[in-house]
mmCIF file of C-alpha atoms in Angstrom:
data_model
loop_
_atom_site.group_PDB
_atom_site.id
_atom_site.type_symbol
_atom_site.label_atom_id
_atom_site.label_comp_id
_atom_site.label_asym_id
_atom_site.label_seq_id
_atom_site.Cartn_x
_atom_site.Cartn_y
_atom_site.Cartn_z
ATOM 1 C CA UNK G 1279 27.610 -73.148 27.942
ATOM 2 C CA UNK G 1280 28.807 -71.569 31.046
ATOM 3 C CA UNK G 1281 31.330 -69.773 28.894
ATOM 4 C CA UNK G 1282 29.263 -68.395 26.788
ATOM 5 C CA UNK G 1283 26.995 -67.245 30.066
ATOM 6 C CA UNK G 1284 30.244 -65.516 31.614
ATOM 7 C CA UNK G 1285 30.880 -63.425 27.983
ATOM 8 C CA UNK G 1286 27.081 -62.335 27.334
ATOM 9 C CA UNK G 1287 27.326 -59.850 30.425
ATOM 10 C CA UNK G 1288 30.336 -58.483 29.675
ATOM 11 C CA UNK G 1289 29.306 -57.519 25.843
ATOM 12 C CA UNK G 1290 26.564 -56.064 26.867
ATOM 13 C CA UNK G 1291 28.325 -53.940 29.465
ATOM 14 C CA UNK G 1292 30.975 -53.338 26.484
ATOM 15 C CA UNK G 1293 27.825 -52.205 24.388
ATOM 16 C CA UNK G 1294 26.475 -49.881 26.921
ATOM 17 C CA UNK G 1295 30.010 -48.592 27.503
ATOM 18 C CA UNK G 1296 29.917 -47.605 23.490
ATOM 19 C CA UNK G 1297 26.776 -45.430 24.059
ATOM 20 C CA UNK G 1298 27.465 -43.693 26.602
ATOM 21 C CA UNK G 1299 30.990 -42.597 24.930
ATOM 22 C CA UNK G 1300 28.789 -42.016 21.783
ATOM 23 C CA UNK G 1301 26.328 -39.584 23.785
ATOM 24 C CA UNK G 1302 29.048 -37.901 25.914
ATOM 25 C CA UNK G 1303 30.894 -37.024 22.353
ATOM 26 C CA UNK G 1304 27.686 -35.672 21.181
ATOM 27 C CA UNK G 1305 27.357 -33.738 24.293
ATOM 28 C CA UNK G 1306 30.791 -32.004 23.952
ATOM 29 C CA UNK G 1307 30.154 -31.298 20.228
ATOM 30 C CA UNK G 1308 26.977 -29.651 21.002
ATOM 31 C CA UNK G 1309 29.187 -27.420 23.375
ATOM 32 C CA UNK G 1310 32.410 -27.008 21.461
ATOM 33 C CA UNK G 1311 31.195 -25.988 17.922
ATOM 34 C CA UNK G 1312 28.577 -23.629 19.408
ATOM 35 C CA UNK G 1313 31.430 -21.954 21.566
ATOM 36 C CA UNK G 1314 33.915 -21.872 18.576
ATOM 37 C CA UNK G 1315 31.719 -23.217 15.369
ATOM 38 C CA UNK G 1316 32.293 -26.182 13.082
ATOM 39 C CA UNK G 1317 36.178 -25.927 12.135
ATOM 40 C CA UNK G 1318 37.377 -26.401 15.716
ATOM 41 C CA UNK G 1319 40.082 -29.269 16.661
ATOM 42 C CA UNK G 1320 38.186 -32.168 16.628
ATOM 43 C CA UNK G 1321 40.918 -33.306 19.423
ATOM 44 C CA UNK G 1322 38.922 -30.569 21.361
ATOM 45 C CA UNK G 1323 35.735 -32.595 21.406
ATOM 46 C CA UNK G 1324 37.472 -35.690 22.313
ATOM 47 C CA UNK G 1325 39.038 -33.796 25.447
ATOM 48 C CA UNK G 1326 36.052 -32.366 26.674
ATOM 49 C CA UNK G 1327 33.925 -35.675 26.212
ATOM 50 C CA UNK G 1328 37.097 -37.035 28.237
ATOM 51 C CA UNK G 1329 37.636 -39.559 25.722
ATOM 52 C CA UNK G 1330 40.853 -40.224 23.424
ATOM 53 C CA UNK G 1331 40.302 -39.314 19.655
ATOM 54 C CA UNK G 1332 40.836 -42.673 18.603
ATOM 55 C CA UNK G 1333 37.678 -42.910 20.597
ATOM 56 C CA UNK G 1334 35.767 -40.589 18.561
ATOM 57 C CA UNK G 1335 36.860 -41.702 15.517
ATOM 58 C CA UNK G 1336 35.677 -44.928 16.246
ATOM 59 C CA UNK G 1337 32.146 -43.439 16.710
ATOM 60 C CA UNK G 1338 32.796 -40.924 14.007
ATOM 61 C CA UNK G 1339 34.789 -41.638 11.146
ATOM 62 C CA UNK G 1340 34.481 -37.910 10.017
ATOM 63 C CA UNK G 1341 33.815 -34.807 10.732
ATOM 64 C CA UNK G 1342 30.675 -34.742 8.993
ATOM 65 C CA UNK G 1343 29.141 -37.568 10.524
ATOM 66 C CA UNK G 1344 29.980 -35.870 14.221
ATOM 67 C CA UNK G 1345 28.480 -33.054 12.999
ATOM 68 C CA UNK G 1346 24.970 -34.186 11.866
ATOM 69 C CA UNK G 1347 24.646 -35.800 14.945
ATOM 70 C CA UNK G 1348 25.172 -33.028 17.287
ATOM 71 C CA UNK G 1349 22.927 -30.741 15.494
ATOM 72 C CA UNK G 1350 19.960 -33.487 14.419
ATOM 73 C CA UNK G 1351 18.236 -31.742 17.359
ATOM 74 C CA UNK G 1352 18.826 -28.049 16.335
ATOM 75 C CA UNK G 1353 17.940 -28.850 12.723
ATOM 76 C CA UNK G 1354 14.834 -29.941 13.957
ATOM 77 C CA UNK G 1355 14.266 -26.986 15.570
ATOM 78 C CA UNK G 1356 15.287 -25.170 12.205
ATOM 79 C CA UNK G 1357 12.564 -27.210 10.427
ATOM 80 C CA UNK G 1358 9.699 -27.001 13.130
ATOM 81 C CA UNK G 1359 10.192 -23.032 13.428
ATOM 82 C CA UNK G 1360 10.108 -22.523 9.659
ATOM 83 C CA UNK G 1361 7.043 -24.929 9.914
ATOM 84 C CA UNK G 1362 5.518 -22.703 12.413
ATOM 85 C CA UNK G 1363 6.306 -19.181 10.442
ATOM 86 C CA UNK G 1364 4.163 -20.779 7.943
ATOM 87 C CA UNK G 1365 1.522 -21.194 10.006
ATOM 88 C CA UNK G 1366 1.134 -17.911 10.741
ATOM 89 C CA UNK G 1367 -1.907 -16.170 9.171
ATOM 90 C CA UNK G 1368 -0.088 -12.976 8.244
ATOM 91 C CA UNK G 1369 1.903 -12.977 4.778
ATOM 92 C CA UNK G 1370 4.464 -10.274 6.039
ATOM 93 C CA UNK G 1371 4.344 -11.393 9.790
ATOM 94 C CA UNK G 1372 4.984 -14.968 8.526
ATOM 95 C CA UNK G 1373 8.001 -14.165 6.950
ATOM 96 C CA UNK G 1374 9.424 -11.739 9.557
ATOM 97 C CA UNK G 1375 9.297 -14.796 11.933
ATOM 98 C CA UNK G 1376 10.761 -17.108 9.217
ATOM 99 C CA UNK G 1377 14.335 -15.038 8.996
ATOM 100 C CA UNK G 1378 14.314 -13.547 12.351
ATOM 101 C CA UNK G 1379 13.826 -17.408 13.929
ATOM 102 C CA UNK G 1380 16.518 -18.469 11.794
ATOM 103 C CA UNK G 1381 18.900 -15.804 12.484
ATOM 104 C CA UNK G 1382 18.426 -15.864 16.012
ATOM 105 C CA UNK G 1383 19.166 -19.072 16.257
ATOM 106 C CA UNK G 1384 22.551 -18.020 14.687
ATOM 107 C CA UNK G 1385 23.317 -15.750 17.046
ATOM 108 C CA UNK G 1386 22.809 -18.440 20.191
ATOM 109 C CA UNK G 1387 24.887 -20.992 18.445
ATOM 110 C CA UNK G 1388 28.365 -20.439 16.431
ATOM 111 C CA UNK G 1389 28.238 -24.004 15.003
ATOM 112 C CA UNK G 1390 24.232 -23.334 13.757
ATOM 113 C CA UNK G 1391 25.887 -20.311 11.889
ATOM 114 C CA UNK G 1392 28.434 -21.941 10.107
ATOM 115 C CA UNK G 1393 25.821 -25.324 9.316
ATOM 116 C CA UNK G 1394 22.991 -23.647 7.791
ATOM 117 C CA UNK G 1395 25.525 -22.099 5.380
ATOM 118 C CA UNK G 1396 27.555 -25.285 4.008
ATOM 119 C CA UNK G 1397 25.691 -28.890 2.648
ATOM 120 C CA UNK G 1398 26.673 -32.361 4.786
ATOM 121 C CA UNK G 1399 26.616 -34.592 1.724
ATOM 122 C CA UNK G 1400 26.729 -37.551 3.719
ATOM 123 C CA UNK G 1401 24.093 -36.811 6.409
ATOM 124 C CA UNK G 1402 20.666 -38.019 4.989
ATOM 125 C CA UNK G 1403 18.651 -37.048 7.574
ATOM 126 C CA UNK G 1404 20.605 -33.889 8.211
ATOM 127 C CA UNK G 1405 19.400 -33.256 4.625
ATOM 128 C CA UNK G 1406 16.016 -34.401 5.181
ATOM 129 C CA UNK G 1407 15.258 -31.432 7.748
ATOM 130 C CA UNK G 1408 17.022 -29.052 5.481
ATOM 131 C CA UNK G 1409 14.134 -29.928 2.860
ATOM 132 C CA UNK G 1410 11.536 -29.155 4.851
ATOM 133 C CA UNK G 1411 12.789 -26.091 6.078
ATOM 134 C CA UNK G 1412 13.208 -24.957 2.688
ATOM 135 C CA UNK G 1413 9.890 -26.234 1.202
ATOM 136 C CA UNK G 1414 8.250 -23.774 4.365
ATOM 137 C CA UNK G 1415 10.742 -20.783 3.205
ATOM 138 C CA UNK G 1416 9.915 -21.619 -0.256
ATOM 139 C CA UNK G 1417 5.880 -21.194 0.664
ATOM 140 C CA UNK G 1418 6.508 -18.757 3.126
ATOM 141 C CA UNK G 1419 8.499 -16.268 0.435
ATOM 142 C CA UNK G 1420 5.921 -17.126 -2.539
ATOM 143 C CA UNK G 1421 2.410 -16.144 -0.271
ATOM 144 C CA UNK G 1422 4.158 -12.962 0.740
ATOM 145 C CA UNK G 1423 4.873 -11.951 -2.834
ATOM 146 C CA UNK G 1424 1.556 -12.918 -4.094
ATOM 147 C CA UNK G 1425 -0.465 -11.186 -1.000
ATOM 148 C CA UNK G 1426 1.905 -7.984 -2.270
ATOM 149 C CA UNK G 1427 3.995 -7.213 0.904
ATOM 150 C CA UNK G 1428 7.791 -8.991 -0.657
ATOM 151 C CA UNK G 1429 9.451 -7.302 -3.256
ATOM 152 C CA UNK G 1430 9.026 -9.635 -6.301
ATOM 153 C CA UNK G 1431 12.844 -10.034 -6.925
ATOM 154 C CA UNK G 1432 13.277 -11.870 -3.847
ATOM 155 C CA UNK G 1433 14.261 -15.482 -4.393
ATOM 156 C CA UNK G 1434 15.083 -18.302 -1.830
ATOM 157 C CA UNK G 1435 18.861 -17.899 -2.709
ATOM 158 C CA UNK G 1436 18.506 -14.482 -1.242
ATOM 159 C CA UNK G 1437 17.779 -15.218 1.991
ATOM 160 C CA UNK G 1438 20.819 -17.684 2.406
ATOM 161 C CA UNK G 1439 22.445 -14.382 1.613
ATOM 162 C CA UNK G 1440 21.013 -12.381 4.012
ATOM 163 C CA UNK G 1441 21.445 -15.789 6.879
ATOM 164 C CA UNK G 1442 25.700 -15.704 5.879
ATOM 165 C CA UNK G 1443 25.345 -11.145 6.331
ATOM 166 C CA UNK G 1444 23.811 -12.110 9.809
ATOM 167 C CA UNK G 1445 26.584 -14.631 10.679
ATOM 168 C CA UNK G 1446 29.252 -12.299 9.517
ATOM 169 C CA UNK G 1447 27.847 -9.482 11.783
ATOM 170 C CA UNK G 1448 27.153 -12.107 14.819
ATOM 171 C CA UNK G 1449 30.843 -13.320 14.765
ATOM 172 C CA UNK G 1450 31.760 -9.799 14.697
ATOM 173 C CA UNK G 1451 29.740 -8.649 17.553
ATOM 174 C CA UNK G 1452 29.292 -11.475 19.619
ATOM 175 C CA UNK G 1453 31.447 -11.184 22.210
ATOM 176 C CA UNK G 1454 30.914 -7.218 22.735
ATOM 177 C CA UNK G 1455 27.182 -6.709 22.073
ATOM 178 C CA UNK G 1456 25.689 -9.935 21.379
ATOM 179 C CA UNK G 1457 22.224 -8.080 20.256
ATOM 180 C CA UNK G 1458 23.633 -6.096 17.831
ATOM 181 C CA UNK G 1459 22.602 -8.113 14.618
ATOM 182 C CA UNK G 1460 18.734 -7.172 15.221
ATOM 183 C CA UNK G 1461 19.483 -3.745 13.794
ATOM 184 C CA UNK G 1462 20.806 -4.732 10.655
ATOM 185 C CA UNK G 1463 18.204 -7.747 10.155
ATOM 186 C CA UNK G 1464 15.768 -4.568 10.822
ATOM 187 C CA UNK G 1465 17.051 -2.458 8.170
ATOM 188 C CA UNK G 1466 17.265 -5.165 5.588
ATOM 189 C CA UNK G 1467 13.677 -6.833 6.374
ATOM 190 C CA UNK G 1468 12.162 -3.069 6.200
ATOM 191 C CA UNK G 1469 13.882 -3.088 2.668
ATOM 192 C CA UNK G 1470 12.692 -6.590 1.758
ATOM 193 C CA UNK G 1471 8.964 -4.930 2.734
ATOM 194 C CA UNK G 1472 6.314 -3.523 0.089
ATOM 195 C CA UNK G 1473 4.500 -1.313 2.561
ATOM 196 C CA UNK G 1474 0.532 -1.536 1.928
ATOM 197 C CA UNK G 1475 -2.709 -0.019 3.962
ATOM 198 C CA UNK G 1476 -2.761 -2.666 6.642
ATOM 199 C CA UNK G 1477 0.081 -4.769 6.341
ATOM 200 C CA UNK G 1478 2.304 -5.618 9.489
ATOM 201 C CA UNK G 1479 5.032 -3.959 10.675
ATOM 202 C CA UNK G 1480 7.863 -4.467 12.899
ATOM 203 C CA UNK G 1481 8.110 -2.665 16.089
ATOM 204 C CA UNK G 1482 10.510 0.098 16.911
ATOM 205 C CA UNK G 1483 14.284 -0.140 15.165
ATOM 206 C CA UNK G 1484 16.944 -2.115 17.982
ATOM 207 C CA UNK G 1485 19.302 -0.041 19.300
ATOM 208 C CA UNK G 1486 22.551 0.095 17.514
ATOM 209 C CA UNK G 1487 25.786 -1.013 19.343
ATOM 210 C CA UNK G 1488 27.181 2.343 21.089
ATOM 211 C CA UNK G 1489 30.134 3.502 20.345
ATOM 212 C CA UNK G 1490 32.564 2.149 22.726
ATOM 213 C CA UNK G 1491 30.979 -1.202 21.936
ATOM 214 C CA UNK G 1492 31.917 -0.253 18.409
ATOM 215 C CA UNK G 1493 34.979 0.776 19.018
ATOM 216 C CA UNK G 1494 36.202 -2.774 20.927
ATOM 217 C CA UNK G 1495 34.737 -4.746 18.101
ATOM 218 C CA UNK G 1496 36.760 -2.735 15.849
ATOM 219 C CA UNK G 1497 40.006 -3.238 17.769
ATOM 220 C CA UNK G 1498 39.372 -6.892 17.933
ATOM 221 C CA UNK G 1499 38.725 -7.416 14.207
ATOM 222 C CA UNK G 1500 41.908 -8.237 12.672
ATOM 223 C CA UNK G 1501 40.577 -7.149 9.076
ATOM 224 C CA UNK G 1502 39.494 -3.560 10.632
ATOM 225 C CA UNK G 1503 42.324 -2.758 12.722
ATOM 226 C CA UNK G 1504 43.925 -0.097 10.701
ATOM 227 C CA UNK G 1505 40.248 1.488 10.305
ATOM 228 C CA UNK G 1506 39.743 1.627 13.443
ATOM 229 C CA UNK G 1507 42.942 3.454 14.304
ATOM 230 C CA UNK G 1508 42.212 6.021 12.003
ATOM 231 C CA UNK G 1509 38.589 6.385 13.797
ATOM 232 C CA UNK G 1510 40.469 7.115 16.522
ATOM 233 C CA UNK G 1511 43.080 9.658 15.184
#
């Protein structure tokens, strides 16, 4: 009996020992895949948890797993704000909130950009929130058309086209002028817009990038380079 007595403690302390590696590995995902998005070393997580990756493959067998868990919270957020847009009284207004929420969300968090682009097959509840962001998007797009302010064409697997245009010009901008993808999302929402006496619109266009700005995201786009040596000719 006394045995038992003496091992009780220390599997509970073995226990809490578990969690709190669990929620520092969470912690440094959070902070790792928004800094370099969802493809980074997974030994990078580990190190910055200050944990071995044995460690965190203990807690999570793969990378899916690691990654539904670092983002349950901002795929909440993804499902409350869509939630929210809908709840908005205004057809157009509703879904101007919808895809500028979403995208910039994208632009605060590298690892958002790349997740609300891809599935996680084996993260239930990751998939759960995804639904009822969607089923809000879904509403959101189909009371727009009918009140007359979408174009009619527009279908939900448009707007995960416009989300992955946004991430391509947020990676490309980030570190030079992080603000840049409002202009773009501008121009493509005024496009999206069936103009009507009455119906909201947007405020003034964002400023564009200058063009130094332009210029150093040019020279550090590997895919651009020779382009932007010519610009410069």
């Amino acid at each position: 009996m006394g045995e038992l007595e003496r091992e009780r403690p220390r599997g509970r302390a073995l226990r809490a020992d578990a969690e709190r590696n669990r929620e520092r590995l969470v912690e440094a995902a959070q902070s790792v895949f928004a800094e370099g998005g969802l493809n980074v070393a997974l030994e990078e997580v580990a190190a910055r948890a200050g944990v071995g990756i044995a460690t965190l493959y203990r807690r999570f067998p793969t990378r899916e797993e690691l990654v539904a868990a670092a983002f349950e919270a901002k795929l909440t957020e993804y499902a409350v704000a869509a939630e929210e847009a809908f709840a908005l009284r205004d057809p157009w207004e509703s879904f101007v909130e919808l895809v500028g929420r979403i995208c910039s969300m994208q632009a605060e968090d590298r690892g958002f950009t790349d997740l609300i682009t891809m599935s996680l097959p084996s993260a239930k509840h990751s998939a759960e929130l995804r639904d009822r962001a969607r089923r809000a998007a879904v509403k959101i797009i189909d009371r727009a058309q009918e009140s007359g302010v979408l174009r009619e064409d527009f279908v939900l697997e448009d707007l995960a086209l416009l989300l992955m245009a946004n991430a391509g010009v947020v990676r490309a901008t980030r570190d030079v002028a992080p603000h840049a993808w409002r202009r773009p999302l501008a121009f493509m929402l005024d496009a999206l817009r069936v103009p009507s006496p009455g119906a909201f619109r947007p405020g003034p266009m964002p400023a564009p990038p200058t063009p130094a700005q332009l210029a150093r995201m040019l020279d550090g786009n590997a895919l651009t380079q020779g382009v932007a040596g010519r610009l410069h000719e």
